[in-house]
Structures are given as structure tokens and as C-alpha cells.
Short mmCIF file of C-alpha atoms in Angstrom, two decimals:
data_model
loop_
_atom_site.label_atom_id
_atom_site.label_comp_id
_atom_site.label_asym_id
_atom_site.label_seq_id
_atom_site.Cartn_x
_atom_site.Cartn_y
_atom_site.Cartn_z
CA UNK A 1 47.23 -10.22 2.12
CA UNK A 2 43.85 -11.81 1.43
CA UNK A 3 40.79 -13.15 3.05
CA UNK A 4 41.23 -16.61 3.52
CA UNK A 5 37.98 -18.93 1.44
CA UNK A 6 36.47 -19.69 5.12
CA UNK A 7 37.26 -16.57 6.40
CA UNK A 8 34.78 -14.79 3.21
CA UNK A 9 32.28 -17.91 3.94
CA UNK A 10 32.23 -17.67 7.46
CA UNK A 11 31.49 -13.31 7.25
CA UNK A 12 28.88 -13.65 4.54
CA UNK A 13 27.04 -16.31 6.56
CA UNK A 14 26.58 -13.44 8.91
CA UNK A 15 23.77 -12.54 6.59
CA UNK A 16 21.70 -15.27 8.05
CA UNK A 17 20.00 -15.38 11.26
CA UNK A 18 20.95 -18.82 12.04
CA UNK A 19 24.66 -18.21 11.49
CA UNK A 20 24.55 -15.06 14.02
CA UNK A 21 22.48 -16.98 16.62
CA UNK A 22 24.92 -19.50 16.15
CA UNK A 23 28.13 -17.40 17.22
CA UNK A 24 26.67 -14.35 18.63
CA UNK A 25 27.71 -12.05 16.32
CA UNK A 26 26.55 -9.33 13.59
CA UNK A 27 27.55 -7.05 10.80
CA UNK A 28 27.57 -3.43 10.57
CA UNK A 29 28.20 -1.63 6.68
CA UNK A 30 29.55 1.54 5.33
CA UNK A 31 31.74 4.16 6.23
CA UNK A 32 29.23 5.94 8.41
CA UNK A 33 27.82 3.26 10.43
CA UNK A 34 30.92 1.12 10.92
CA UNK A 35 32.37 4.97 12.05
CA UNK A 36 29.38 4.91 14.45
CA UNK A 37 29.99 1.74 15.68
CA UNK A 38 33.24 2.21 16.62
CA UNK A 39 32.52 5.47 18.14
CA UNK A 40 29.25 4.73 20.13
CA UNK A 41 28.04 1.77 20.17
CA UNK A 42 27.11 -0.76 23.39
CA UNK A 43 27.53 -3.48 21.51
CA UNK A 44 31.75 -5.25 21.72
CA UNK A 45 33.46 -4.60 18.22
CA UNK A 46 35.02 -7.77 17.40
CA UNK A 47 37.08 -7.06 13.91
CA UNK A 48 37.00 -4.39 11.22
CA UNK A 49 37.44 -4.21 7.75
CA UNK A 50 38.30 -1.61 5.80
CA UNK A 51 39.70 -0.82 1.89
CA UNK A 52 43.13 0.77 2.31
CA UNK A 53 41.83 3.65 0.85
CA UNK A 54 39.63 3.47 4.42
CA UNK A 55 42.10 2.65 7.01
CA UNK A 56 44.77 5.18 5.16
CA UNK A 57 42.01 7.93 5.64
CA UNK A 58 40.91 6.78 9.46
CA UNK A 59 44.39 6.06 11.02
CA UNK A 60 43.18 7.41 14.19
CA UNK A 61 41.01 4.25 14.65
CA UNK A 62 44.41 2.50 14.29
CA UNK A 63 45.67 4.43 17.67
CA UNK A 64 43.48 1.93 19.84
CA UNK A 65 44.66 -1.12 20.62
CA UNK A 66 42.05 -2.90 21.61
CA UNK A 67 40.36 -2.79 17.75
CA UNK A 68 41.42 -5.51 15.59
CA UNK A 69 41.64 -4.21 11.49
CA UNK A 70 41.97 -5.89 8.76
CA UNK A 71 42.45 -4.85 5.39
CA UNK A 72 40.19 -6.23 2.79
CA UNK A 73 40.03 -5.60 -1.12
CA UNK A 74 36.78 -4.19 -2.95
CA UNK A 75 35.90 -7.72 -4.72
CA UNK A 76 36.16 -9.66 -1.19
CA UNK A 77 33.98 -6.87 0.47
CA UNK A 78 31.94 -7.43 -2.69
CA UNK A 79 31.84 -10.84 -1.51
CA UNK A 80 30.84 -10.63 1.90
CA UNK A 81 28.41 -7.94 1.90
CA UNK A 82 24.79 -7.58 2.67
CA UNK A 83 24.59 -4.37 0.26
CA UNK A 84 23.93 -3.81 -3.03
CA UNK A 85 26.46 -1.13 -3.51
CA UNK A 86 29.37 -1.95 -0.52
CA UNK A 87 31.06 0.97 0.39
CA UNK A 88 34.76 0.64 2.02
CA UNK A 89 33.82 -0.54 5.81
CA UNK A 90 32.46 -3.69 7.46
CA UNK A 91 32.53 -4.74 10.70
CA UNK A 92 31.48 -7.76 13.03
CA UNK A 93 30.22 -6.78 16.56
CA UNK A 94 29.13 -9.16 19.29
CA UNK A 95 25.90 -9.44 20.20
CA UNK A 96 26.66 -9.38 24.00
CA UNK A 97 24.12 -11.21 26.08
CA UNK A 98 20.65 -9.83 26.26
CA UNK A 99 19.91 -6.96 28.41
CA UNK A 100 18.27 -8.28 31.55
CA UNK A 101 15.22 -7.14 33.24
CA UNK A 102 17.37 -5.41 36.24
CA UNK A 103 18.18 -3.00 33.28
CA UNK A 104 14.94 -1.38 32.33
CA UNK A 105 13.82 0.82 34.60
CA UNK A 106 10.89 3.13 32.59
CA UNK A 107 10.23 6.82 33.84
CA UNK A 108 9.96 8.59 30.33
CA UNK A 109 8.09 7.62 26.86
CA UNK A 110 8.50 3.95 25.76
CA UNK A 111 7.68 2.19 22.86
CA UNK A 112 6.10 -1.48 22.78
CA UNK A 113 6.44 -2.88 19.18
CA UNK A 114 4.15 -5.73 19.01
CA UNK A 115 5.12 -8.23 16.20
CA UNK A 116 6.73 -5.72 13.62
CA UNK A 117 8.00 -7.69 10.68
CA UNK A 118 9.34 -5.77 8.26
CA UNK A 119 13.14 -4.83 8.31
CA UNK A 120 12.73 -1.25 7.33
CA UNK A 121 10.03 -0.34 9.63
CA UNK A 122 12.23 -1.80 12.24
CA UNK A 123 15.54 0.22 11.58
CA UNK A 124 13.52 3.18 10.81
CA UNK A 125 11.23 2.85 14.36
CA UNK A 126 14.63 2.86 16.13
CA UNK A 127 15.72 5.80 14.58
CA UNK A 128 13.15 7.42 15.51
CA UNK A 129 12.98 6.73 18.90
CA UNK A 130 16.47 7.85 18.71
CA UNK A 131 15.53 11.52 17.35
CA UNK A 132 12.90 11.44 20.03
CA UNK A 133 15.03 10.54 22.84
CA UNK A 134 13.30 7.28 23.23
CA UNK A 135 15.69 4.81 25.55
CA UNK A 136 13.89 2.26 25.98
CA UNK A 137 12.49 0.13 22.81
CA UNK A 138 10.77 -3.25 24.18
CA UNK A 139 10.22 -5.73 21.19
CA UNK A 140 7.45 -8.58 21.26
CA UNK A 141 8.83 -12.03 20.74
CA UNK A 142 7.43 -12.27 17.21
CA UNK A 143 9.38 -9.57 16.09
CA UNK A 144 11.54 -9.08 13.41
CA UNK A 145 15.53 -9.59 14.43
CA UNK A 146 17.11 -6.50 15.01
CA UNK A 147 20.46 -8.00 14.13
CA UNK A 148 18.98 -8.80 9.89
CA UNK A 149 21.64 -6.56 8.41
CA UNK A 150 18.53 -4.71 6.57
CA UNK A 151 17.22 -3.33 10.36
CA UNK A 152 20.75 -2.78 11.39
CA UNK A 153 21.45 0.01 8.15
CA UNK A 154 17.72 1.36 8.33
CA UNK A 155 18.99 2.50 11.78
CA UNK A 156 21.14 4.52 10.71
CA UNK A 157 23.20 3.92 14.00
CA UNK A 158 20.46 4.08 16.51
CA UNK A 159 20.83 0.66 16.99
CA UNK A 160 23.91 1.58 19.02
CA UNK A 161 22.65 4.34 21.58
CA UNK A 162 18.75 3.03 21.95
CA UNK A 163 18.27 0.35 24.52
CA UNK A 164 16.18 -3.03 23.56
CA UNK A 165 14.43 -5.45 24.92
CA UNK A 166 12.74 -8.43 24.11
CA UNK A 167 9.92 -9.43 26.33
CA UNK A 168 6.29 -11.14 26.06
CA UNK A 169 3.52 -8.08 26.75
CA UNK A 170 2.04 -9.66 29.97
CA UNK A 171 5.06 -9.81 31.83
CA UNK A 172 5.97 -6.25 30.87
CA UNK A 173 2.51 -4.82 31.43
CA UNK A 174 2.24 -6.76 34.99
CA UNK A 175 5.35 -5.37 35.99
CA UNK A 176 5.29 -2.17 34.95
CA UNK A 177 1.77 -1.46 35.70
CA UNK A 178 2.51 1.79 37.22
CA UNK A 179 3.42 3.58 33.75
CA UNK A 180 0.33 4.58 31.01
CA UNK A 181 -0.29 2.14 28.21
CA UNK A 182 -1.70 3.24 25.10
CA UNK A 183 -2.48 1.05 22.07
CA UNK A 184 -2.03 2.78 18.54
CA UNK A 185 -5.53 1.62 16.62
CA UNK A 186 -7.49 3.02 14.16
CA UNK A 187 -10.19 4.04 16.08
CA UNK A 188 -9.19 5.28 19.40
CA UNK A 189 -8.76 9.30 20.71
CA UNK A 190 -7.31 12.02 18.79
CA UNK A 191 -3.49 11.39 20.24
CA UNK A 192 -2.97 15.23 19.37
CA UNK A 193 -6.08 16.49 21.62
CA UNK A 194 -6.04 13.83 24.08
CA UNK A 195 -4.17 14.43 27.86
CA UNK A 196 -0.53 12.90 27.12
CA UNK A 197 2.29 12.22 29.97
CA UNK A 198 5.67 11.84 30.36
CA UNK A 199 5.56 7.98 31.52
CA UNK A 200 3.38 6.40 28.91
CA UNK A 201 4.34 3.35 26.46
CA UNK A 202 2.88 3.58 23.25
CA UNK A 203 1.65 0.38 21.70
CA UNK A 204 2.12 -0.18 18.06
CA UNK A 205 1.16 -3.33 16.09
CA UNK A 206 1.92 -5.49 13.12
CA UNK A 207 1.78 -4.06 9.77
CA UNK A 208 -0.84 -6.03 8.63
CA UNK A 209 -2.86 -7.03 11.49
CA UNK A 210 -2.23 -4.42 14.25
CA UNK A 211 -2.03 -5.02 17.88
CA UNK A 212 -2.71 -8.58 18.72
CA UNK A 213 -5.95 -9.25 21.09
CA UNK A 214 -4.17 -10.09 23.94
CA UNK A 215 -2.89 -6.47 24.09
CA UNK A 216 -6.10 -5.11 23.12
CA UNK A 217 -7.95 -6.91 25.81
CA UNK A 218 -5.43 -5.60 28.27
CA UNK A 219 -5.05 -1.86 27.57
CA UNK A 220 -7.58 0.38 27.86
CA UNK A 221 -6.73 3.90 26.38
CA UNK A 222 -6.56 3.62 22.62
CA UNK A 223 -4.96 6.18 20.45
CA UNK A 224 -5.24 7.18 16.87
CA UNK A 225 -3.87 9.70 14.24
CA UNK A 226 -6.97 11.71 13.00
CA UNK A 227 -7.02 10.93 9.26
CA UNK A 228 -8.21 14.04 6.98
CA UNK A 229 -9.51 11.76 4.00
CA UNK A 230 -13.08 11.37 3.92
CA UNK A 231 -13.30 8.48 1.27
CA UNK A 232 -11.62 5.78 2.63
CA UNK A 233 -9.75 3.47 5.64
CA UNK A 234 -6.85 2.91 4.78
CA UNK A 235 -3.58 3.37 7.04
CA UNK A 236 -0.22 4.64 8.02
CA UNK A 237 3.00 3.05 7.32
CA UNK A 238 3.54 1.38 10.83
CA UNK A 239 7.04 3.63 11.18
CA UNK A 240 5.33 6.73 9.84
CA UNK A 241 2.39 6.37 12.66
CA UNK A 242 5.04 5.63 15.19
CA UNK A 243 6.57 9.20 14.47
CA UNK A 244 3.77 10.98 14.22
CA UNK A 245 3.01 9.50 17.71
CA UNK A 246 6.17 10.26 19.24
CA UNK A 247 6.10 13.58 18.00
CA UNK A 248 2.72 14.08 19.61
CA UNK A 249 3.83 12.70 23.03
CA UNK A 250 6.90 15.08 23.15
CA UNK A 251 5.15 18.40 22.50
CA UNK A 252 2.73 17.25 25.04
CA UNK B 1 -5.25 -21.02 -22.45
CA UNK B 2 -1.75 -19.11 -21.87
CA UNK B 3 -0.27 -16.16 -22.45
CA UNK B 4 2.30 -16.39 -25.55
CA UNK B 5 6.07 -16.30 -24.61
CA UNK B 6 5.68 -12.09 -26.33
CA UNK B 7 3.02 -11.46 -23.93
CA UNK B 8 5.08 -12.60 -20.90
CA UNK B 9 8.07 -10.75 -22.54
CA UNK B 10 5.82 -7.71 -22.53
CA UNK B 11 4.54 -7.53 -19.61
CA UNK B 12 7.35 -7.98 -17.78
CA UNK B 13 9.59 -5.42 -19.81
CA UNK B 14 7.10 -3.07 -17.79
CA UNK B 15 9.19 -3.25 -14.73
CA UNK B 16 11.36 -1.30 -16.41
CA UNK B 17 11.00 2.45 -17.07
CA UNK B 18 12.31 2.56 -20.05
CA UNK B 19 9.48 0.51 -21.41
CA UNK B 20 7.12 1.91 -19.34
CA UNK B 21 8.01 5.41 -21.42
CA UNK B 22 7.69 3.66 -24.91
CA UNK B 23 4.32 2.09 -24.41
CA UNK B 24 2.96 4.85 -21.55
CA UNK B 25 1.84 1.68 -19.43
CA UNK B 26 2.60 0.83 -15.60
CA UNK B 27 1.82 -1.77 -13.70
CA UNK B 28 -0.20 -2.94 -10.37
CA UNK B 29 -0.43 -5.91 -8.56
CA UNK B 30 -2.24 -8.06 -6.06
CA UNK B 31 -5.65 -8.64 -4.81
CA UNK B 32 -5.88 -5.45 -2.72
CA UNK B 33 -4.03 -2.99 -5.64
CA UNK B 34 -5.57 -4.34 -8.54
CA UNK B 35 -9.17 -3.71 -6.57
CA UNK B 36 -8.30 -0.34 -5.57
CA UNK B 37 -7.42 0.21 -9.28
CA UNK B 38 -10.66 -1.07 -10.48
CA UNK B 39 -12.47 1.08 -8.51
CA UNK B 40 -10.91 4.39 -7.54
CA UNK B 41 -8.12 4.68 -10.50
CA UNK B 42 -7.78 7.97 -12.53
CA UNK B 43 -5.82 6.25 -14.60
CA UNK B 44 -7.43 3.75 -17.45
CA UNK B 45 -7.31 0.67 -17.13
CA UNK B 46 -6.28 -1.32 -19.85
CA UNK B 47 -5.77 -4.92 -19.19
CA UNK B 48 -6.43 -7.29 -15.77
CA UNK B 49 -4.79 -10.27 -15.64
CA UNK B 50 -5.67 -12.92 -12.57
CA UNK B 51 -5.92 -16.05 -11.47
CA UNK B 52 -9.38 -18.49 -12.22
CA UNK B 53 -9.42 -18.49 -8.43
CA UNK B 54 -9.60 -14.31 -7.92
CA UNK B 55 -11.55 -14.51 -11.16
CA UNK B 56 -14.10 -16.65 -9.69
CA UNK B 57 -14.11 -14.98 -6.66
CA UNK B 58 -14.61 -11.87 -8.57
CA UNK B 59 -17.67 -12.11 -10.89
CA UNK B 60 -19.03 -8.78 -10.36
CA UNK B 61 -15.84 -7.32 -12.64
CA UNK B 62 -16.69 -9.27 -15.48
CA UNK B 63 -20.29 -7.68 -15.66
CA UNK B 64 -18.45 -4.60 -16.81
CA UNK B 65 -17.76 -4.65 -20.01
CA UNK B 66 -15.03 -1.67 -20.52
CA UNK B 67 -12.97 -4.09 -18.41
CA UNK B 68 -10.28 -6.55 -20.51
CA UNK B 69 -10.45 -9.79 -17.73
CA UNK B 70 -7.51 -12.34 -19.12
CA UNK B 71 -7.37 -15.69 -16.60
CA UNK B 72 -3.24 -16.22 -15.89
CA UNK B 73 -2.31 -19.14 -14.24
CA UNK B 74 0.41 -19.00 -11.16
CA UNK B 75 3.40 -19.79 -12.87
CA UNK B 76 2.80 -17.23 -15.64
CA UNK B 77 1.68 -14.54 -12.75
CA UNK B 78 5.31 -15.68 -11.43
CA UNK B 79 7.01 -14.97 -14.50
CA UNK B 80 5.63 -11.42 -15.35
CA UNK B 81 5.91 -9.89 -11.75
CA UNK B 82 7.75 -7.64 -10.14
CA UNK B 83 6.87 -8.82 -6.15
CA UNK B 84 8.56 -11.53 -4.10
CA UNK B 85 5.13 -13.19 -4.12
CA UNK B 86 2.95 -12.62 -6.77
CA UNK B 87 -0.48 -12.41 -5.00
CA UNK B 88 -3.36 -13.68 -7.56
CA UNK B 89 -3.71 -10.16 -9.79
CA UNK B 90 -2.26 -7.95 -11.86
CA UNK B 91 -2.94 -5.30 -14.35
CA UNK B 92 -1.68 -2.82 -16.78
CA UNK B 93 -3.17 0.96 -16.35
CA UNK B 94 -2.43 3.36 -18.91
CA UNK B 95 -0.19 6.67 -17.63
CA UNK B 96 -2.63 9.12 -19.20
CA UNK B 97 -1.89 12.22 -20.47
CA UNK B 98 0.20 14.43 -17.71
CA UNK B 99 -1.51 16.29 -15.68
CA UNK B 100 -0.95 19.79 -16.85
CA UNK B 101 -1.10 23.07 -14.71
CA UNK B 102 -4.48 24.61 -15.49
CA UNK B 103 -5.62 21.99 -13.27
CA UNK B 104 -3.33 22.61 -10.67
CA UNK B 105 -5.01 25.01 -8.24
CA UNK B 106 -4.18 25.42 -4.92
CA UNK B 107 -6.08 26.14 -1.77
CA UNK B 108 -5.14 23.92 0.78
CA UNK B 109 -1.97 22.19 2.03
CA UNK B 110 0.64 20.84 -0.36
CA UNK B 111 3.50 18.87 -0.61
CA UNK B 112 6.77 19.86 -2.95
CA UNK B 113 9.05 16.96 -3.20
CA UNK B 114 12.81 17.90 -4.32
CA UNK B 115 14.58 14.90 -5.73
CA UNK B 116 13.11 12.06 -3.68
CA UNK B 117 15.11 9.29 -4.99
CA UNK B 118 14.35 6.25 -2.83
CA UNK B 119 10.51 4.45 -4.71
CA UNK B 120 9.34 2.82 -0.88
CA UNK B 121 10.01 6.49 0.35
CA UNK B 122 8.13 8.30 -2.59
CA UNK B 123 5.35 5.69 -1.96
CA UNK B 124 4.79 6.11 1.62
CA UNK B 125 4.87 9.82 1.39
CA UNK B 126 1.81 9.47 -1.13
CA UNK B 127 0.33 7.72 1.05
CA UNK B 128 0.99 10.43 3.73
CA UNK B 129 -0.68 13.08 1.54
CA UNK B 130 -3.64 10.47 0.80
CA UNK B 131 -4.26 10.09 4.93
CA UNK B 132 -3.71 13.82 5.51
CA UNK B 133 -6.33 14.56 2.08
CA UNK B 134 -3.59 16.75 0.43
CA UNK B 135 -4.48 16.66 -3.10
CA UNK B 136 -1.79 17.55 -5.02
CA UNK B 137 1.93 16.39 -4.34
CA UNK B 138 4.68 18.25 -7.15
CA UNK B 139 7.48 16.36 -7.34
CA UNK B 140 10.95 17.95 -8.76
CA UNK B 141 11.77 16.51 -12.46
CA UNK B 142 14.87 14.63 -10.70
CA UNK B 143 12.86 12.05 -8.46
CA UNK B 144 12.05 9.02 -8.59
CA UNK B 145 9.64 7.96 -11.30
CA UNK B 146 6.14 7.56 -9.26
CA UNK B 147 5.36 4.39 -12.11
CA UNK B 148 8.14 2.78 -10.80
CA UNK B 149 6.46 -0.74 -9.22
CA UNK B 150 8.05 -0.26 -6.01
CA UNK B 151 6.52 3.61 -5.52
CA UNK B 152 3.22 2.28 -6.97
CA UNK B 153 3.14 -0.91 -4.55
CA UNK B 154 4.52 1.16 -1.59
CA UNK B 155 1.75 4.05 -2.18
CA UNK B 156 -1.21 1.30 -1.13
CA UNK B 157 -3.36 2.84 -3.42
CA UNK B 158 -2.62 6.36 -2.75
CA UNK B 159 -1.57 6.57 -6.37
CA UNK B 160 -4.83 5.96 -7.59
CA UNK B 161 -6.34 9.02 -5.55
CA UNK B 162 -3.90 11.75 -4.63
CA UNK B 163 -3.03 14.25 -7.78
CA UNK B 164 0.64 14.12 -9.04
CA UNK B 165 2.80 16.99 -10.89
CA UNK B 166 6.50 17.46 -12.19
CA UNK B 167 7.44 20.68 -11.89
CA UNK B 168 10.59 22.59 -11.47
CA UNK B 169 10.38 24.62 -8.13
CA UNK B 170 11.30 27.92 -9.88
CA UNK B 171 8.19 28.04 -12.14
CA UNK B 172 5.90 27.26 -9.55
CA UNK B 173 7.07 29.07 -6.90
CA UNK B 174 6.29 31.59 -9.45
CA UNK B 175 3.23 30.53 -10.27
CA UNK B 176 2.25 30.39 -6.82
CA UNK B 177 3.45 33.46 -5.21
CA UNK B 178 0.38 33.88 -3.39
CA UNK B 179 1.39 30.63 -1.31
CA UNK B 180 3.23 30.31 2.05
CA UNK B 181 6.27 28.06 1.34
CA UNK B 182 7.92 26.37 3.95
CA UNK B 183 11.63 24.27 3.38
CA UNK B 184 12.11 21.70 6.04
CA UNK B 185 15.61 21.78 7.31
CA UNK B 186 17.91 20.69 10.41
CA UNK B 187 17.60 23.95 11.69
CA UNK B 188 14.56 25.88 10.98
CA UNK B 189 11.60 27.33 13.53
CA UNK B 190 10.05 24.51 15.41
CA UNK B 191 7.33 23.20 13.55
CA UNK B 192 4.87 22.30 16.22
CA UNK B 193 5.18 26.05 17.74
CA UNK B 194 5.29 27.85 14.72
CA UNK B 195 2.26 29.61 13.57
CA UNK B 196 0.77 28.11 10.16
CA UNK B 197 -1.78 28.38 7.95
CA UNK B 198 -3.93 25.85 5.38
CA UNK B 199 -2.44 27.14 1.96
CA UNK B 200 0.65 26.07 2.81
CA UNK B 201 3.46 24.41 0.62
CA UNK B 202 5.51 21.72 2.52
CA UNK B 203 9.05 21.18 0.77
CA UNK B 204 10.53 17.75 1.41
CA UNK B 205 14.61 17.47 0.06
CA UNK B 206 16.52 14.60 -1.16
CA UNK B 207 17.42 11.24 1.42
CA UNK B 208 21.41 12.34 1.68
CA UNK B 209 21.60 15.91 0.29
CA UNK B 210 18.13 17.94 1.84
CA UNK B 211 16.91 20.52 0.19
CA UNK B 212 18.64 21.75 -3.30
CA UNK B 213 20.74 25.94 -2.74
CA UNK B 214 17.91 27.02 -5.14
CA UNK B 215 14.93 26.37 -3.30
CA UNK B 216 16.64 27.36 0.24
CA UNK B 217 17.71 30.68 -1.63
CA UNK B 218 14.30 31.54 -2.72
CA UNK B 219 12.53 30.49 0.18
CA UNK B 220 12.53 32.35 3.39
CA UNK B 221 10.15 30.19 6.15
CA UNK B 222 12.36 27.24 7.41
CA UNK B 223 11.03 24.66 9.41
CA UNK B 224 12.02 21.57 11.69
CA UNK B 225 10.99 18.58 13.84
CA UNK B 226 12.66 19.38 17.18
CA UNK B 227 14.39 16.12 18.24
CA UNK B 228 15.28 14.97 21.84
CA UNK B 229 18.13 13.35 21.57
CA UNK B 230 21.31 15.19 22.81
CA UNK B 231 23.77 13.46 21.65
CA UNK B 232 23.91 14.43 17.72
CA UNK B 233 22.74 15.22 14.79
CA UNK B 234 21.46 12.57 13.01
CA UNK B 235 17.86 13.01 10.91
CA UNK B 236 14.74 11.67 10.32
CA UNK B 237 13.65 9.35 7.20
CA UNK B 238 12.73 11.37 4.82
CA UNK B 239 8.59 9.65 4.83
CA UNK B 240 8.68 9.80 8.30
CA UNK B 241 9.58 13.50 8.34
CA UNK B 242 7.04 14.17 5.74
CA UNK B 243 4.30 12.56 8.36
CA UNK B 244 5.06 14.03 11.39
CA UNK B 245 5.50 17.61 9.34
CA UNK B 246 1.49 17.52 7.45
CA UNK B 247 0.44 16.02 10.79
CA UNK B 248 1.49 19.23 12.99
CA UNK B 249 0.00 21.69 9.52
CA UNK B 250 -3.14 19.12 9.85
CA UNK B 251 -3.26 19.96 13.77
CA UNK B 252 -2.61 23.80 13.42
#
């Protein structure tokens, strides 16, 4: 039993954003996160493939019937994978429809990502607010998919158990103007000195240009990570400062 | 004027280590890197390649006259570079002799990196040490060359400034008995609560594997990033661990 032509065409189109828009649907690779997925996540599994080295290993996941699996040989995995080096697991989840606004309801640390572009930063943010017990990640509208198969690995499965939102920063700050905003800068308080709360979003901006103006005309605390090189200005890695933030805000 | 067909040939072999190692060259590129390099490198320079349009831009370089300026046009840039998009310069520094250990003395806090294998990850933790002003990073013999374009491009200049060893942990945890070392683990003292002092050495493991048996034989102090997520076990990246670690040693 094989993939059918269409059937490889149709799963390595998932790849693109305009094919996943387009039927609601993304991929999840590798034994560990396709174990995840089945496991934990929020998201609807739709269909899973596995080697038969894979499925002969995991015939638990066999026991359910509600999971549809399908065999698949290395080259066709080869095929239809956004990997360099595949490894024995793929599998197509639905997107679900967006979590609505009824849903977020904020009384711990949240984190605001303002027009982050870059794939890895993305996965690797949501991990982290994932270590930190972070459940509520809202993204600006500029930001990068979090269905690109590249943000879904650098997850590392928090993708499943962390909460996200996508919503324009004035609409989120008006309603949600009882909770602390602070905007990560470059010049703003010493974030480990400064008087930190439970119920605070923390603000981080693009990787090249920061936090746009709009946010910067609106918030008023700014926080920064005191740098201990005299010489120069440079900066962070925007998923670097976000941990060191988060791991300032939860030793309060 | 062009570069010959053996120039281009040559210049791009240098993506590759094993070229890199014959002709002790490496390469940096773009505007921003190739400035950084003119300016702050400890390495030599040997040849800058750019545009008419950065060179223009740029007149002040050619006033030095230890500096080789050759003018490339876009389509050769394109054909020698290791970036998605090529960004107007580019330039070949000279490795330099290796650092060697008489000039390794330690006073102040230090990173150990065993077997970092992924180049962004090696980058942005030399950047880390750069923000934090750790001078000297030792890296295991089995990491990740720190020529490599991607570690180089990832460090954002750190490279230039921040002092880099190979060493194999035995010989200088020998060497440097008089230091506190510290192995970061999954389960070791919390590291924001623990006490700690400034001549500390930080030990960073491998992406998948940690820390090698041999260094978490010889070395007592462990030390972790609590996390608040009850669910399970997961980690941190590796860079991001590495931030939030020199930032709580940085805040003792």
C-alpha cells in the first residue's frame, strides 16, 4: 500500500501557508512531537503517518478508534516532509477555528509578541512560555504563522498546551486595561530590581525594529535587561530576552 | 572589473569547513558584520569585498591603507554567499593563530560549552556572553565549529569581541581548580536562590544529550531554571537557558 501521487502533493503542500489557510489544516514531524500531539494537544488530529517500524513500536495508539493511521514508506515521508532529516512520524491536525475573545480571560503573566517574524524565535518563545507556565500567548497581526512547520518543531510541543491568540494591541490593551503592561526596550528599568506582579503582560517587539510606536505611545512602564558590556549597544536575541524576562517575572 | 570564475570558486569553497581549515580563512557578511569586523575584529582582516554602492557610501575605509577594498557587483556577491540575501558586503578574516592558554586567565564569570552542536545556538550564546561582558567562552573540542557562517552570522558581532577556547573539560577543570564550577541540569539547586559568586564557571551540555557523565562526575554544584509548568518535563533551548542562567550570576 502506497501514497497515492495527489495524496504526496496534497501533504507536502501543507508546507505552504496558502495551502493550510486553504483547508485548515497543519503538519506536525517526528516521533516526539507527533507522540505529543496525539497525547496533548487542543488542536483535532486528522490522520497519522507512521513507518511500520513506528506503528509496530506504538500499537497502543492503534487501540483508539477515533485516530485514523496510515502507513507510509521512508522515500514518501521523504517526499512530504518539511525536514531535512524525516524521522518515522507525520501527522496533519486541524487548525480548529480561532480561539475567541470569550476565551481569554488574563489573571497571571502574559506575553504580547508584537510583529515577531522569525520562525525560530516563534517556536522557541512558546516554549518558553510553556516552561514558565505562561497560558496565554497573544500574537500581533503581523506576526509570523504559528502553523509554518519551522515554528511548529521549534516548539517542541508547546504549541499544543499554550493558548494563542491573535489580536491587534489596542483592542487588547482597551480591554484588558486592568492588568500591567510593560514594553521590553532597551532603555527602560532594570526588570530584575524593578516591583514585578503577578498580572502583568510583557511586551516584546520585532527583531529588528522592536515594539512598534503605537505600543510605545500607549504603555508607560518600560523594561530592560541590564547589559554588563560597556563598549557597545547591541541586543538580545528577541527569544533569549523573552526568557530572561519571564524568568525575572516568576521569581518576583 | 570582475572577479575570475577561481576567485568566485574560492570564496565560496569558504562555506565549507573543510576549506576554511586548509586556507585558515572564514567568512563575514553584510553591511552591519562586515562594519563590526572593520572596526572591532581581533581577527585580521584580509580581504573586503562590496558593492560600488556600500563602497561609495563608505569612503572613510578606503583611507586606510592595511585594508584590501575589491568592488563586487550583485550577482557575483550572489554567487559567493552563504545568506538567503546577500546584503552589499562581504569579507574574508584570517582565523589567527589559536588562542592558547597562557592567555586564558580567569577572574570573572565564564561559560564552558560541552558539545554545542546546533551554529544559530552557538551564535546566540556568544552573543549572550558579549551582553553579559563574559570574556572568555571554552567550548568542548566536539562543538560546532564557531567559523562556521551560520555561528559567525548568528553571533551579531559577538565573535569579533568575546574570547574563544577549545579545551577538553578535564584539563581545565584542572587548570582551574581554584574556580567554582557549576553543571546546569534538569534537576539541580534553583539557580535564582542559590548563593553564587563572580568567578564562576557556567557549563552548558549538548541540545538532545545535556551534559557529558564526565563533567557531571567531576563536578559537584548542579544548577537549574525552575520551570512552572506542571505538566512535564520538557526543557529549555539550550541559548535561551544559557541567558536566563548568566543573567541570574549577573544579578547575584
Amino acid at each position: 500500500m502506497s501514497l497515492t501521487t495527489s495524496q504526496i502533493k496534497f501533504l507536502s503542500s501543507l508546507g505552504q501557508k496558502k495551502f493550510r489557510e486553504e483547508h485548515g489544516l497543519f503538519v506536525v514531524e517526528g516521533v516526539k512531537m507527533v507522540e505529543e500531539a496525539i497525547h496533548q494537544s487542543h488542536f483535532p488530529l486528522k490522520t497519522i503517518y507512521g513507518t511500520s517500524e513506528w506503528i509496530g513500536k506504538n500499537g497502543f495508539l492503534l487501540k483508539d478508534p477515533s485516530l485514523e493511521i496510515v502507513e507510509i514508506k521512508e522515500k514518501e515521508l521523504k517526499r512530504i516532509s518539511n525536514l531535512k532529516n524525516p524521522n518515522q512520524a507525520f501527522c496533519v491536525c486541524e487548525k480548529g477555528n480561532k480561539s475567541d475573545d470569550k476565551d481569554l480571560k488574563i489573571n497571571d503573566l502574559t506575553l504580547y509578541l508584537d510583529r515577531i517574524k522569525d520562525p525560530g524565535n516563534m517556536g522557541t518563545i512558546l516554549r518558553i512560555a510553556d516552561w514558565f507556565g505562561i497560558e496565554n500567548v497573544i500574537l500581533s497581526p503581523e506576526s509570523v504563522e504559528v502553523f509554518n512547520p519551522k515554528v511548529v518543531q521549534a516548539t517542541m510541543g508547546a504549541i499544543f498546551r499554550v493558548s494563542i491568540f491573535e489580536k491587534d494591541f489596542t483592542s487588547f490593551f482597551e480591554e484588558h486595561s486592568d492588568l500591567n503592561f510593560f514594553a521590553t526596550t532597551m532603555s527602560g528599568a532594570d526588570v530584575f530590581k524593578m516591583k514585578k506582579t503577578k498580572d502583568s503582560v510583557i511586551i516584546i517587539g520585532n527583531e529588528s525594529h522592536g515594539i512598534s510606536k503605537e505600543i510605545m505611545d500607549k504603555v508607560k512602564e518600560k523594561i530592560s535587561i541590564p547589559t554588563f558590556n560597556k563598549s557597545r549597544s547591541e541586543s538580545l536575541n528577541a527569544a533569549v530576552a523573552t526568557g530572561i524576562i519571564c524568568s525575572a517575572f516568576r521569581n518576583l
